[in-house]
PDB file of C-alpha atoms and ligand atoms in Angstrom:
ATOM      1  CA  MET T   1    -166.796 -38.725-139.797  1.00  0.00           C
ATOM      2  CA  ILE T   2    -170.227 -37.821-140.984  1.00  0.00           C
ATOM      3  CA  LYS T   3    -172.128 -41.516-141.891  1.00  0.00           C
ATOM      4  CA  LYS T   4    -176.416 -40.094-140.814  1.00  0.00           C
ATOM      5  CA  CYS T   5    -178.060 -38.253-143.684  1.00  0.00           C
ATOM      6  CA  LEU T   6    -181.666 -37.503-141.612  1.00  0.00           C
ATOM      7  CA  PHE T   7    -183.756 -37.150-145.421  1.00  0.00           C
ATOM      8  CA  PRO T   8    -187.006 -34.593-143.778  1.00  0.00           C
ATOM      9  CA  ALA T   9    -189.469 -36.436-145.226  1.00  0.00           C
ATOM     10  CA  ALA T  10    -193.069 -35.578-143.651  1.00  0.00           C
ATOM     11  CA  GLY T  11    -194.187 -32.218-145.603  1.00  0.00           C
ATOM     12  CA  TYR T  12    -198.085 -32.664-147.242  1.00  0.00           C
ATOM     13  CA  GLY T  13    -196.931 -31.233-151.063  1.00  0.00           C
ATOM     14  CA  THR T  14    -199.948 -29.378-151.750  1.00  0.00           C
ATOM     15  CA  ARG T  15    -198.298 -28.227-154.459  1.00  0.00           C
ATOM     16  CA  PHE T  16    -198.879 -32.338-156.388  1.00  0.00           C
ATOM     17  CA  LEU T  17    -202.493 -32.140-155.281  1.00  0.00           C
ATOM     18  CA  PRO T  18    -203.868 -34.910-155.588  1.00  0.00           C
ATOM     19  CA  ALA T  19    -201.111 -36.345-156.599  1.00  0.00           C
ATOM     20  CA  THR T  20    -200.178 -36.373-152.952  1.00  0.00           C
ATOM     21  CA  LYS T  21    -203.889 -36.650-151.020  1.00  0.00           C
ATOM     22  CA  SER T  22    -202.383 -40.344-150.440  1.00  0.00           C
ATOM     23  CA  MET T  23    -198.769 -40.894-151.514  1.00  0.00           C
ATOM     24  CA  PRO T  24    -195.880 -38.775-150.278  1.00  0.00           C
ATOM     25  CA  LYS T  25    -194.094 -36.288-152.684  1.00  0.00           C
ATOM     26  CA  GLU T  26    -190.569 -37.739-152.008  1.00  0.00           C
ATOM     27  CA  MET T  27    -192.200 -41.494-153.369  1.00  0.00           C
ATOM     28  CA  LEU T  28    -192.753 -39.888-157.143  1.00  0.00           C
ATOM     29  CA  PRO T  29    -191.322 -40.808-159.793  1.00  0.00           C
ATOM     30  CA  VAL T  30    -188.726 -39.025-161.971  1.00  0.00           C
ATOM     31  CA  VAL T  31    -188.215 -41.882-164.961  1.00  0.00           C
ATOM     32  CA  ASN T  32    -188.552 -44.961-163.106  1.00  0.00           C
ATOM     33  CA  LYS T  33    -187.208 -44.299-159.730  1.00  0.00           C
ATOM     34  CA  PRO T  34    -188.398 -42.897-156.594  1.00  0.00           C
ATOM     35  CA  LEU T  35    -187.289 -38.974-155.853  1.00  0.00           C
ATOM     36  CA  ILE T  36    -186.204 -40.570-152.098  1.00  0.00           C
ATOM     37  CA  GLN T  37    -183.831 -43.118-153.719  1.00  0.00           C
ATOM     38  CA  TYR T  38    -181.925 -40.160-156.081  1.00  0.00           C
ATOM     39  CA  GLY T  39    -181.600 -38.672-152.855  1.00  0.00           C
ATOM     40  CA  VAL T  40    -180.599 -41.834-150.512  1.00  0.00           C
ATOM     41  CA  GLU T  41    -178.077 -42.551-153.864  1.00  0.00           C
ATOM     42  CA  GLU T  42    -176.183 -39.240-153.640  1.00  0.00           C
ATOM     43  CA  ALA T  43    -175.878 -40.161-149.629  1.00  0.00           C
ATOM     44  CA  ILE T  44    -173.902 -43.068-150.027  1.00  0.00           C
ATOM     45  CA  ASP T  45    -171.932 -42.192-153.016  1.00  0.00           C
ATOM     46  CA  ALA T  46    -170.910 -39.645-149.683  1.00  0.00           C
ATOM     47  CA  GLY T  47    -170.019 -42.449-148.093  1.00  0.00           C
ATOM     48  CA  LEU T  48    -173.273 -42.655-145.575  1.00  0.00           C
ATOM     49  CA  THR T  49    -174.399 -45.514-144.234  1.00  0.00           C
ATOM     50  CA  THR T  50    -177.692 -45.083-142.038  1.00  0.00           C
ATOM     51  CA  MET T  51    -180.453 -43.254-143.452  1.00  0.00           C
ATOM     52  CA  ALA T  52    -182.648 -41.592-140.912  1.00  0.00           C
ATOM     53  CA  ILE T  53    -186.790 -40.698-142.474  1.00  0.00           C
ATOM     54  CA  VAL T  54    -188.464 -38.305-141.146  1.00  0.00           C
ATOM     55  CA  THR T  55    -191.756 -39.048-141.548  1.00  0.00           C
ATOM     56  CA  GLY T  56    -195.162 -38.489-140.919  1.00  0.00           C
ATOM     57  CA  ARG T  57    -199.040 -40.253-142.213  1.00  0.00           C
ATOM     58  CA  GLY T  58    -199.509 -41.097-145.436  1.00  0.00           C
ATOM     59  CA  LYS T  59    -195.341 -41.517-145.730  1.00  0.00           C
ATOM     60  CA  ARG T  60    -195.700 -45.744-144.833  1.00  0.00           C
ATOM     61  CA  ALA T  61    -194.693 -46.443-149.145  1.00  0.00           C
ATOM     62  CA  MET T  62    -191.710 -45.466-148.418  1.00  0.00           C
ATOM     63  CA  GLU T  63    -191.031 -47.680-145.747  1.00  0.00           C
ATOM     64  CA  ASP T  64    -191.987 -50.275-148.077  1.00  0.00           C
ATOM     65  CA  HIS T  65    -189.383 -49.282-151.119  1.00  0.00           C
ATOM     66  CA  PHE T  66    -186.768 -49.673-148.302  1.00  0.00           C
ATOM     67  CA  ASP T  67    -187.477 -53.340-147.619  1.00  0.00           C
ATOM     68  CA  VAL T  68    -188.542 -56.265-149.113  1.00  0.00           C
ATOM     69  CA  ASN T  69    -190.935 -57.654-151.178  1.00  0.00           C
ATOM     70  CA  TYR T  70    -191.289 -61.162-151.407  1.00  0.00           C
ATOM     71  CA  GLU T  71    -193.424 -62.204-153.312  1.00  0.00           C
ATOM     72  CA  LEU T  72    -192.672 -59.270-156.231  1.00  0.00           C
ATOM     73  CA  GLU T  73    -189.111 -61.202-155.310  1.00  0.00           C
ATOM     74  CA  HIS T  74    -190.548 -64.554-155.812  1.00  0.00           C
ATOM     75  CA  GLN T  75    -192.187 -64.537-158.615  1.00  0.00           C
ATOM     76  CA  ILE T  76    -189.496 -62.144-161.079  1.00  0.00           C
ATOM     77  CA  LYS T  77    -186.659 -65.150-159.331  1.00  0.00           C
ATOM     78  CA  GLY T  78    -184.983 -65.943-162.149  1.00  0.00           C
ATOM     79  CA  SER T  79    -186.405 -63.588-165.346  1.00  0.00           C
ATOM     80  CA  SER T  80    -185.174 -61.122-166.983  1.00  0.00           C
ATOM     81  CA  LYS T  81    -186.737 -58.575-165.480  1.00  0.00           C
ATOM     82  CA  GLU T  82    -184.690 -59.442-161.546  1.00  0.00           C
ATOM     83  CA  GLU T  83    -181.947 -56.734-163.059  1.00  0.00           C
ATOM     84  CA  TYR T  84    -184.220 -54.399-162.066  1.00  0.00           C
ATOM     85  CA  LEU T  85    -184.454 -54.700-158.483  1.00  0.00           C
ATOM     86  CA  GLU T  86    -180.919 -54.417-158.331  1.00  0.00           C
ATOM     87  CA  GLY T  87    -179.916 -51.152-157.677  1.00  0.00           C
ATOM     88  CA  ILE T  88    -182.771 -50.963-154.856  1.00  0.00           C
ATOM     89  CA  ARG T  89    -181.909 -54.028-153.544  1.00  0.00           C
ATOM     90  CA  SER T  90    -177.621 -52.447-153.578  1.00  0.00           C
ATOM     91  CA  ILE T  91    -178.778 -49.336-151.517  1.00  0.00           C
ATOM     92  CA  MET T  92    -180.128 -52.175-148.567  1.00  0.00           C
ATOM     93  CA  ASP T  93    -177.312 -54.314-148.699  1.00  0.00           C
ATOM     94  CA  LYS T  94    -175.434 -51.021-148.336  1.00  0.00           C
ATOM     95  CA  SER T  95    -177.390 -48.916-146.053  1.00  0.00           C
ATOM     96  CA  VAL T  96    -179.506 -49.301-142.425  1.00  0.00           C
ATOM     97  CA  PHE T  97    -182.958 -47.241-142.720  1.00  0.00           C
ATOM     98  CA  SER T  98    -184.387 -45.685-139.486  1.00  0.00           C
ATOM     99  CA  TYR T  99    -188.355 -43.904-139.022  1.00  0.00           C
ATOM    100  CA  THR T 100    -189.780 -41.410-137.108  1.00  0.00           C
ATOM    101  CA  ARG T 101    -192.352 -39.418-136.913  1.00  0.00           C
ATOM    102  CA  GLN T 102    -193.141 -35.730-137.303  1.00  0.00           C
ATOM    103  CA  ILE T 103    -196.592 -36.459-135.462  1.00  0.00           C
ATOM    104  CA  GLU T 104    -196.913 -31.656-136.885  1.00  0.00           C
ATOM    105  CA  MET T 105    -195.999 -30.425-139.704  1.00  0.00           C
ATOM    106  CA  LYS T 106    -193.650 -27.848-137.787  1.00  0.00           C
ATOM    107  CA  GLY T 107    -192.034 -27.039-141.030  1.00  0.00           C
ATOM    108  CA  LEU T 108    -188.810 -28.461-142.222  1.00  0.00           C
ATOM    109  CA  GLY T 109    -186.384 -27.073-138.277  1.00  0.00           C
ATOM    110  CA  HIS T 110    -189.373 -28.682-136.647  1.00  0.00           C
ATOM    111  CA  ALA T 111    -188.547 -31.526-139.268  1.00  0.00           C
ATOM    112  CA  ILE T 112    -184.644 -30.992-138.469  1.00  0.00           C
ATOM    113  CA  LEU T 113    -185.363 -31.453-134.227  1.00  0.00           C
ATOM    114  CA  SER T 114    -187.777 -34.159-135.293  1.00  0.00           C
ATOM    115  CA  GLY T 115    -184.690 -36.780-135.988  1.00  0.00           C
ATOM    116  CA  GLU T 116    -182.139 -35.729-133.141  1.00  0.00           C
ATOM    117  CA  THR T 117    -183.555 -38.970-131.891  1.00  0.00           C
ATOM    118  CA  LEU T 118    -182.296 -41.022-135.527  1.00  0.00           C
ATOM    119  CA  ILE T 119    -178.880 -39.319-135.041  1.00  0.00           C
ATOM    120  CA  GLY T 120    -177.682 -38.166-131.681  1.00  0.00           C
ATOM    121  CA  ASP T 121    -174.518 -36.042-130.886  1.00  0.00           C
ATOM    122  CA  GLU T 122    -172.672 -36.149-134.190  1.00  0.00           C
ATOM    123  CA  PRO T 123    -172.846 -34.331-137.492  1.00  0.00           C
ATOM    124  CA  PHE T 124    -174.883 -35.219-139.996  1.00  0.00           C
ATOM    125  CA  ALA T 125    -176.267 -34.484-143.750  1.00  0.00           C
ATOM    126  CA  VAL T 126    -179.741 -33.047-143.660  1.00  0.00           C
ATOM    127  CA  VAL T 127    -181.231 -33.738-147.255  1.00  0.00           C
ATOM    128  CA  LEU T 128    -184.410 -32.740-148.825  1.00  0.00           C
ATOM    129  CA  ALA T 129    -185.587 -34.873-151.817  1.00  0.00           C
ATOM    130  CA  ASP T 130    -188.129 -32.592-153.363  1.00  0.00           C
ATOM    131  CA  ASP T 131    -184.874 -30.871-154.099  1.00  0.00           C
ATOM    132  CA  LEU T 132    -182.897 -33.803-156.780  1.00  0.00           C
ATOM    133  CA  CYS T 133    -179.338 -32.790-157.541  1.00  0.00           C
ATOM    134  CA  ILE T 134    -177.122 -34.311-160.693  1.00  0.00           C
ATOM    135  CA  SER T 135    -173.564 -34.066-160.980  1.00  0.00           C
ATOM    136  CA  PRO T 136    -172.211 -35.609-163.871  1.00  0.00           C
ATOM    137  CA  GLU T 137    -169.106 -34.784-164.435  1.00  0.00           C
ATOM    138  CA  THR T 138    -168.506 -34.240-160.724  1.00  0.00           C
ATOM    139  CA  ASP T 139    -168.993 -36.428-156.943  1.00  0.00           C
ATOM    140  CA  GLY T 140    -172.164 -35.950-156.279  1.00  0.00           C
ATOM    141  CA  VAL T 141    -173.472 -32.531-153.814  1.00  0.00           C
ATOM    142  CA  LEU T 142    -173.575 -34.778-150.832  1.00  0.00           C
ATOM    143  CA  ALA T 143    -170.299 -35.400-151.431  1.00  0.00           C
ATOM    144  CA  GLN T 144    -168.786 -32.398-152.721  1.00  0.00           C
ATOM    145  CA  MET T 145    -169.736 -31.094-149.569  1.00  0.00           C
ATOM    146  CA  VAL T 146    -168.581 -34.249-146.661  1.00  0.00           C
ATOM    147  CA  GLY T 147    -165.675 -33.164-148.271  1.00  0.00           C
ATOM    148  CA  LEU T 148    -165.654 -29.642-146.938  1.00  0.00           C
ATOM    149  CA  TYR T 149    -167.209 -30.577-143.660  1.00  0.00           C
ATOM    150  CA  LYS T 150    -163.593 -32.868-143.292  1.00  0.00           C
ATOM    151  CA  GLN T 151    -161.427 -29.187-143.834  1.00  0.00           C
ATOM    152  CA  PHE T 152    -163.817 -27.281-142.130  1.00  0.00           C
ATOM    153  CA  ARG T 153    -165.967 -28.539-139.309  1.00  0.00           C
ATOM    154  CA  CYS T 154    -168.374 -26.861-139.591  1.00  0.00           C
ATOM    155  CA  SER T 155    -172.499 -26.490-140.805  1.00  0.00           C
ATOM    156  CA  ILE T 156    -172.415 -25.713-144.531  1.00  0.00           C
ATOM    157  CA  VAL T 157    -175.563 -25.137-146.726  1.00  0.00           C
ATOM    158  CA  ALA T 158    -175.159 -25.229-150.348  1.00  0.00           C
ATOM    159  CA  VAL T 159    -176.535 -22.566-152.518  1.00  0.00           C
ATOM    160  CA  GLU T 160    -177.071 -21.855-155.831  1.00  0.00           C
ATOM    161  CA  GLU T 161    -177.841 -18.510-157.406  1.00  0.00           C
ATOM    162  CA  VAL T 162    -180.662 -18.512-158.739  1.00  0.00           C
ATOM    163  CA  PRO T 163    -183.258 -15.447-160.994  1.00  0.00           C
ATOM    164  CA  MET T 164    -184.009 -12.242-158.424  1.00  0.00           C
ATOM    165  CA  GLU T 165    -187.678 -12.695-158.666  1.00  0.00           C
ATOM    166  CA  ASP T 166    -187.495 -16.233-156.604  1.00  0.00           C
ATOM    167  CA  THR T 167    -186.125 -15.047-153.423  1.00  0.00           C
ATOM    168  CA  GLN T 168    -189.063 -15.670-152.437  1.00  0.00           C
ATOM    169  CA  LYS T 169    -188.941 -19.329-152.412  1.00  0.00           C
ATOM    170  CA  TYR T 170    -186.176 -19.753-149.880  1.00  0.00           C
ATOM    171  CA  GLY T 171    -183.699 -18.728-147.806  1.00  0.00           C
ATOM    172  CA  VAL T 172    -181.265 -16.377-148.865  1.00  0.00           C
ATOM    173  CA  ILE T 173    -178.369 -15.527-147.418  1.00  0.00           C
ATOM    174  CA  LYS T 174    -174.652 -13.289-147.770  1.00  0.00           C
ATOM    175  CA  GLY T 175    -171.597 -13.960-146.668  1.00  0.00           C
ATOM    176  CA  ASP T 176    -167.783 -12.850-146.707  1.00  0.00           C
ATOM    177  CA  MET T 177    -166.054 -14.880-149.653  1.00  0.00           C
ATOM    178  CA  ILE T 178    -162.914 -17.591-148.133  1.00  0.00           C
ATOM    179  CA  ARG T 179    -162.479 -19.287-151.962  1.00  0.00           C
ATOM    180  CA  ASP T 180    -164.451 -18.573-154.958  1.00  0.00           C
ATOM    181  CA  ASP T 181    -167.538 -21.019-154.285  1.00  0.00           C
ATOM    182  CA  ILE T 182    -167.190 -20.842-150.765  1.00  0.00           C
ATOM    183  CA  PHE T 183    -168.949 -17.822-148.381  1.00  0.00           C
ATOM    184  CA  LYS T 184    -169.335 -17.558-144.558  1.00  0.00           C
ATOM    185  CA  VAL T 185    -172.454 -16.459-143.695  1.00  0.00           C
ATOM    186  CA  THR T 186    -173.302 -13.273-142.155  1.00  0.00           C
ATOM    187  CA  GLU T 187    -176.601 -12.841-143.064  1.00  0.00           C
ATOM    188  CA  MET T 188    -179.343 -15.416-143.681  1.00  0.00           C
ATOM    189  CA  VAL T 189    -183.304 -14.623-144.656  1.00  0.00           C
ATOM    190  CA  GLU T 190    -186.093 -17.275-145.092  1.00  0.00           C
ATOM    191  CA  LYS T 191    -188.587 -15.850-148.421  1.00  0.00           C
ATOM    192  CA  PRO T 192    -187.320 -12.371-148.932  1.00  0.00           C
ATOM    193  CA  ALA T 193    -189.084 -10.181-151.057  1.00  0.00           C
ATOM    194  CA  PRO T 194    -186.750  -9.585-153.921  1.00  0.00           C
ATOM    195  CA  GLU T 195    -186.117  -6.614-152.274  1.00  0.00           C
ATOM    196  CA  ASP T 196    -185.441  -7.273-149.003  1.00  0.00           C
ATOM    197  CA  ALA T 197    -183.508  -9.956-150.336  1.00  0.00           C
ATOM    198  CA  PRO T 198    -179.916 -10.669-148.838  1.00  0.00           C
ATOM    199  CA  SER T 199    -178.130 -11.673-152.335  1.00  0.00           C
ATOM    200  CA  ASN T 200    -179.981 -14.317-154.534  1.00  0.00           C
ATOM    201  CA  LEU T 201    -177.930 -16.778-153.639  1.00  0.00           C
ATOM    202  CA  ALA T 202    -180.684 -19.049-152.577  1.00  0.00           C
ATOM    203  CA  ILE T 203    -179.949 -22.154-150.083  1.00  0.00           C
ATOM    204  CA  ILE T 204    -181.210 -25.460-151.316  1.00  0.00           C
ATOM    205  CA  GLY T 205    -182.122 -28.522-149.640  1.00  0.00           C
ATOM    206  CA  ARG T 206    -178.421 -29.644-149.521  1.00  0.00           C
ATOM    207  CA  TYR T 207    -177.192 -29.544-145.674  1.00  0.00           C
ATOM    208  CA  ILE T 208    -174.000 -30.709-143.263  1.00  0.00           C
ATOM    209  CA  LEU T 209    -175.143 -29.593-139.759  1.00  0.00           C
ATOM    210  CA  THR T 210    -173.091 -29.918-136.746  1.00  0.00           C
ATOM    211  CA  PRO T 211    -175.226 -31.333-133.522  1.00  0.00           C
ATOM    212  CA  ASP T 212    -175.471 -27.709-131.429  1.00  0.00           C
ATOM    213  CA  ILE T 213    -177.906 -27.105-134.182  1.00  0.00           C
ATOM    214  CA  PHE T 214    -180.304 -29.144-132.048  1.00  0.00           C
ATOM    215  CA  ASP T 215    -180.702 -27.324-128.839  1.00  0.00           C
ATOM    216  CA  ILE T 216    -180.920 -23.974-131.106  1.00  0.00           C
ATOM    217  CA  LEU T 217    -183.586 -25.213-132.998  1.00  0.00           C
ATOM    218  CA  ARG T 218    -185.239 -26.075-129.579  1.00  0.00           C
ATOM    219  CA  ASN T 219    -185.357 -22.897-128.812  1.00  0.00           C
ATOM    220  CA  THR T 220    -185.930 -21.373-132.143  1.00  0.00           C
ATOM    221  CA  LYS T 221    -189.251 -19.328-132.210  1.00  0.00           C
ATOM    222  CA  PRO T 222    -191.635 -20.302-134.921  1.00  0.00           C
ATOM    223  CA  GLY T 223    -190.486 -17.267-137.903  1.00  0.00           C
ATOM    224  CA  VAL T 224    -192.109 -17.537-141.352  1.00  0.00           C
ATOM    225  CA  GLY T 225    -195.410 -19.139-141.737  1.00  0.00           C
ATOM    226  CA  GLY T 226    -195.713 -20.089-138.177  1.00  0.00           C
ATOM    227  CA  GLU T 227    -192.871 -22.850-138.980  1.00  0.00           C
ATOM    228  CA  VAL T 228    -189.628 -23.389-137.064  1.00  0.00           C
ATOM    229  CA  GLN T 229    -187.264 -22.106-140.015  1.00  0.00           C
ATOM    230  CA  ILE T 230    -183.855 -24.291-140.109  1.00  0.00           C
ATOM    231  CA  THR T 231    -182.064 -21.029-141.426  1.00  0.00           C
ATOM    232  CA  ASP T 232    -183.301 -19.027-138.068  1.00  0.00           C
ATOM    233  CA  ALA T 233    -181.606 -21.439-136.476  1.00  0.00           C
ATOM    234  CA  LEU T 234    -178.553 -21.338-139.064  1.00  0.00           C
ATOM    235  CA  MET T 235    -178.289 -17.535-138.055  1.00  0.00           C
ATOM    236  CA  GLN T 236    -177.770 -17.729-134.917  1.00  0.00           C
ATOM    237  CA  GLN T 237    -175.609 -20.390-135.194  1.00  0.00           C
ATOM    238  CA  ALA T 238    -172.609 -18.353-138.019  1.00  0.00           C
ATOM    239  CA  LYS T 239    -173.061 -15.647-134.913  1.00  0.00           C
ATOM    240  CA  ASP T 240    -172.401 -18.093-132.468  1.00  0.00           C
ATOM    241  CA  GLY T 241    -169.798 -18.920-135.040  1.00  0.00           C
ATOM    242  CA  CYS T 242    -169.200 -20.387-138.174  1.00  0.00           C
ATOM    243  CA  VAL T 243    -171.402 -21.521-140.957  1.00  0.00           C
ATOM    244  CA  LEU T 244    -170.853 -21.524-144.612  1.00  0.00           C
ATOM    245  CA  ALA T 245    -172.699 -21.407-147.671  1.00  0.00           C
ATOM    246  CA  TYR T 246    -171.123 -23.250-150.797  1.00  0.00           C
ATOM    247  CA  LYS T 247    -172.035 -23.660-154.467  1.00  0.00           C
ATOM    248  CA  PHE T 248    -171.862 -26.492-155.212  1.00  0.00           C
ATOM    249  CA  LYS T 249    -170.732 -28.100-158.656  1.00  0.00           C
ATOM    250  CA  GLY T 250    -173.661 -29.889-160.955  1.00  0.00           C
ATOM    251  CA  ARG T 251    -177.568 -29.252-161.727  1.00  0.00           C
ATOM    252  CA  ARG T 252    -180.470 -28.466-159.312  1.00  0.00           C
ATOM    253  CA  PHE T 253    -184.045 -29.026-160.266  1.00  0.00           C
ATOM    254  CA  ASP T 254    -186.700 -27.620-157.848  1.00  0.00           C
ATOM    255  CA  CYS T 255    -189.029 -31.273-157.636  1.00  0.00           C
ATOM    256  CA  GLY T 256    -191.710 -30.228-155.427  1.00  0.00           C
ATOM    257  CA  SER T 257    -192.814 -27.702-157.710  1.00  0.00           C
ATOM    258  CA  VAL T 258    -194.694 -29.761-161.271  1.00  0.00           C
ATOM    259  CA  ALA T 259    -192.342 -27.689-163.324  1.00  0.00           C
ATOM    260  CA  GLY T 260    -188.992 -28.633-161.599  1.00  0.00           C
ATOM    261  CA  PHE T 261    -190.040 -31.984-161.641  1.00  0.00           C
ATOM    262  CA  VAL T 262    -191.195 -31.668-165.239  1.00  0.00           C
ATOM    263  CA  GLU T 263    -187.816 -30.632-165.787  1.00  0.00           C
ATOM    264  CA  ALA T 264    -185.781 -33.331-164.113  1.00  0.00           C
ATOM    265  CA  THR T 265    -187.669 -36.085-165.817  1.00  0.00           C
ATOM    266  CA  ASN T 266    -186.890 -34.656-169.040  1.00  0.00           C
ATOM    267  CA  TYR T 267    -184.162 -34.682-168.169  1.00  0.00           C
ATOM    268  CA  CYS T 268    -183.071 -38.058-166.712  1.00  0.00           C
ATOM    269  CA  PHE T 269    -184.604 -39.742-169.196  1.00  0.00           C
ATOM    270  CA  GLU T 270    -182.168 -38.050-172.467  1.00  0.00           C
ATOM    271  CA  ASN T 271    -179.459 -38.429-169.714  1.00  0.00           C
ATOM    272  CA  LEU T 272    -179.766 -40.986-167.590  1.00  0.00           C
ATOM    273  CA  TYR T 273    -181.973 -43.295-168.514  1.00  0.00           C
ATOM    274  CA  GLU T 274    -180.249 -46.658-170.088  1.00  0.00           C
TER     275      GLU T 274
HETATM  276  P1  LIG R 301    -191.461 -27.622-148.580  1.00  0.00           P
HETATM  277  O1  LIG R 301    -191.173 -26.298-148.093  1.00  0.00           O
HETATM  278  O2  LIG R 301    -191.354 -28.018-149.714  1.00  0.00           O
HETATM  279  O3  LIG R 301    -193.404 -28.412-148.060  1.00  0.00           O
HETATM  280  O4  LIG R 301    -191.066 -28.544-147.561  1.00  0.00           O
HETATM  281  P2  LIG R 301    -194.156 -29.868-148.462  1.00  0.00           P
HETATM  282  O5  LIG R 301    -195.271 -29.768-147.352  1.00  0.00           O
HETATM  283  O6  LIG R 301    -193.110 -30.733-148.570  1.00  0.00           O
HETATM  284  O7  LIG R 301    -194.527 -29.044-150.420  1.00  0.00           O
HETATM  285  P3  LIG R 301    -195.851 -28.030-149.951  1.00  0.00           P
HETATM  286  O8  LIG R 301    -195.274 -26.864-150.340  1.00  0.00           O
HETATM  287  O9  LIG R 301    -196.733 -28.580-150.087  1.00  0.00           O
HETATM  288  O10 LIG R 301    -196.165 -28.472-151.527  1.00  0.00           O
HETATM  289  C1  LIG R 301    -189.402 -28.621-148.042  1.00  0.00           C
HETATM  290  C2  LIG R 301    -188.914 -30.219-147.090  1.00  0.00           C
HETATM  291  O11 LIG R 301    -189.321 -29.889-145.815  1.00  0.00           O
HETATM  292  C3  LIG R 301    -189.670 -31.122-145.623  1.00  0.00           C
HETATM  293  C4  LIG R 301    -190.841 -31.688-146.047  1.00  0.00           C
HETATM  294  O12 LIG R 301    -191.559 -33.066-146.744  1.00  0.00           O
HETATM  295  C5  LIG R 301    -189.309 -31.024-147.589  1.00  0.00           C
HETATM  296  O13 LIG R 301    -188.839 -32.257-147.601  1.00  0.00           O
HETATM  297  N1  LIG R 301    -190.901 -30.835-144.473  1.00  0.00           N
HETATM  298  C6  LIG R 301    -191.522 -29.574-144.357  1.00  0.00           C
HETATM  299  C7  LIG R 301    -191.769 -31.428-143.320  1.00  0.00           C
HETATM  300  O14 LIG R 301    -190.920 -32.367-143.034  1.00  0.00           O
HETATM  301  N2  LIG R 301    -192.068 -31.084-142.333  1.00  0.00           N
HETATM  302  C8  LIG R 301    -192.160 -30.302-142.582  1.00  0.00           C
HETATM  303  O15 LIG R 301    -193.260 -29.548-140.879  1.00  0.00           O
HETATM  304  C9  LIG R 301    -192.103 -29.254-143.160  1.00  0.00           C
END
């Protein structure tokens, strides 16, 4: 069963400069919690126990976040402020963290391949923490996908409908509908212009991948933007066997963009913050 979750978190986050000059994008707080922590909580809710994080230069703050801070904890021990750390402590009790570095930023596909050393030969989940997913009325998006994996045993990408003019920001799929919210992928294009897009179903930052993806990625040539694209590797997997696209239940905020980040902050402050 799926136990590990990979977090590719080595990107430069240029859309958030200057904030991301010396701080990882994944540590930007939505209200009072960094993006990466929302992602880890979603993974824990899906029953995953090992968090494998692909980092890069200047990303040490993430490792410190999922570690004890003895001075701080000693300082606030016995005070009412201790409760602010309960969430992160419980995460550390429930999960194991491992890290590796992507030495050169050669794209998301390359970042996932860099994580092979932490994952090994088993199916795994992938979370892009800058896509913040909230599903107040149902299980988290990863939990929904882990449930589907148990049934279908193949790679799964989460998709949502986007306005046609936005297709060039995403990987876009075409597929045969096998349930009203599940498609068997027949085509996948990275960042197509609206006139070339096969549909408006865009891949968001949640994946379940079978481990054969690593061999495919090793043989995947750089694609759009000169980067190794996970979309190209998944298209190969779809041709060889099966990849499903799942229209998840819930809301996604594109926190890699300033507008999406502000929207997420307002939503979380109004609906989740106590
Ligand atoms: P993005 O396309 O959002 O790139 O990456 P980015 O560098 O993070 O941000 P911008 O576009 O410059 O503002 C999508 C995800 O893939 C990871 C990122 O960390 C992010 O979670 N990624 C991307 C890597 O880990 N390595 C890469 O080489 C590229």
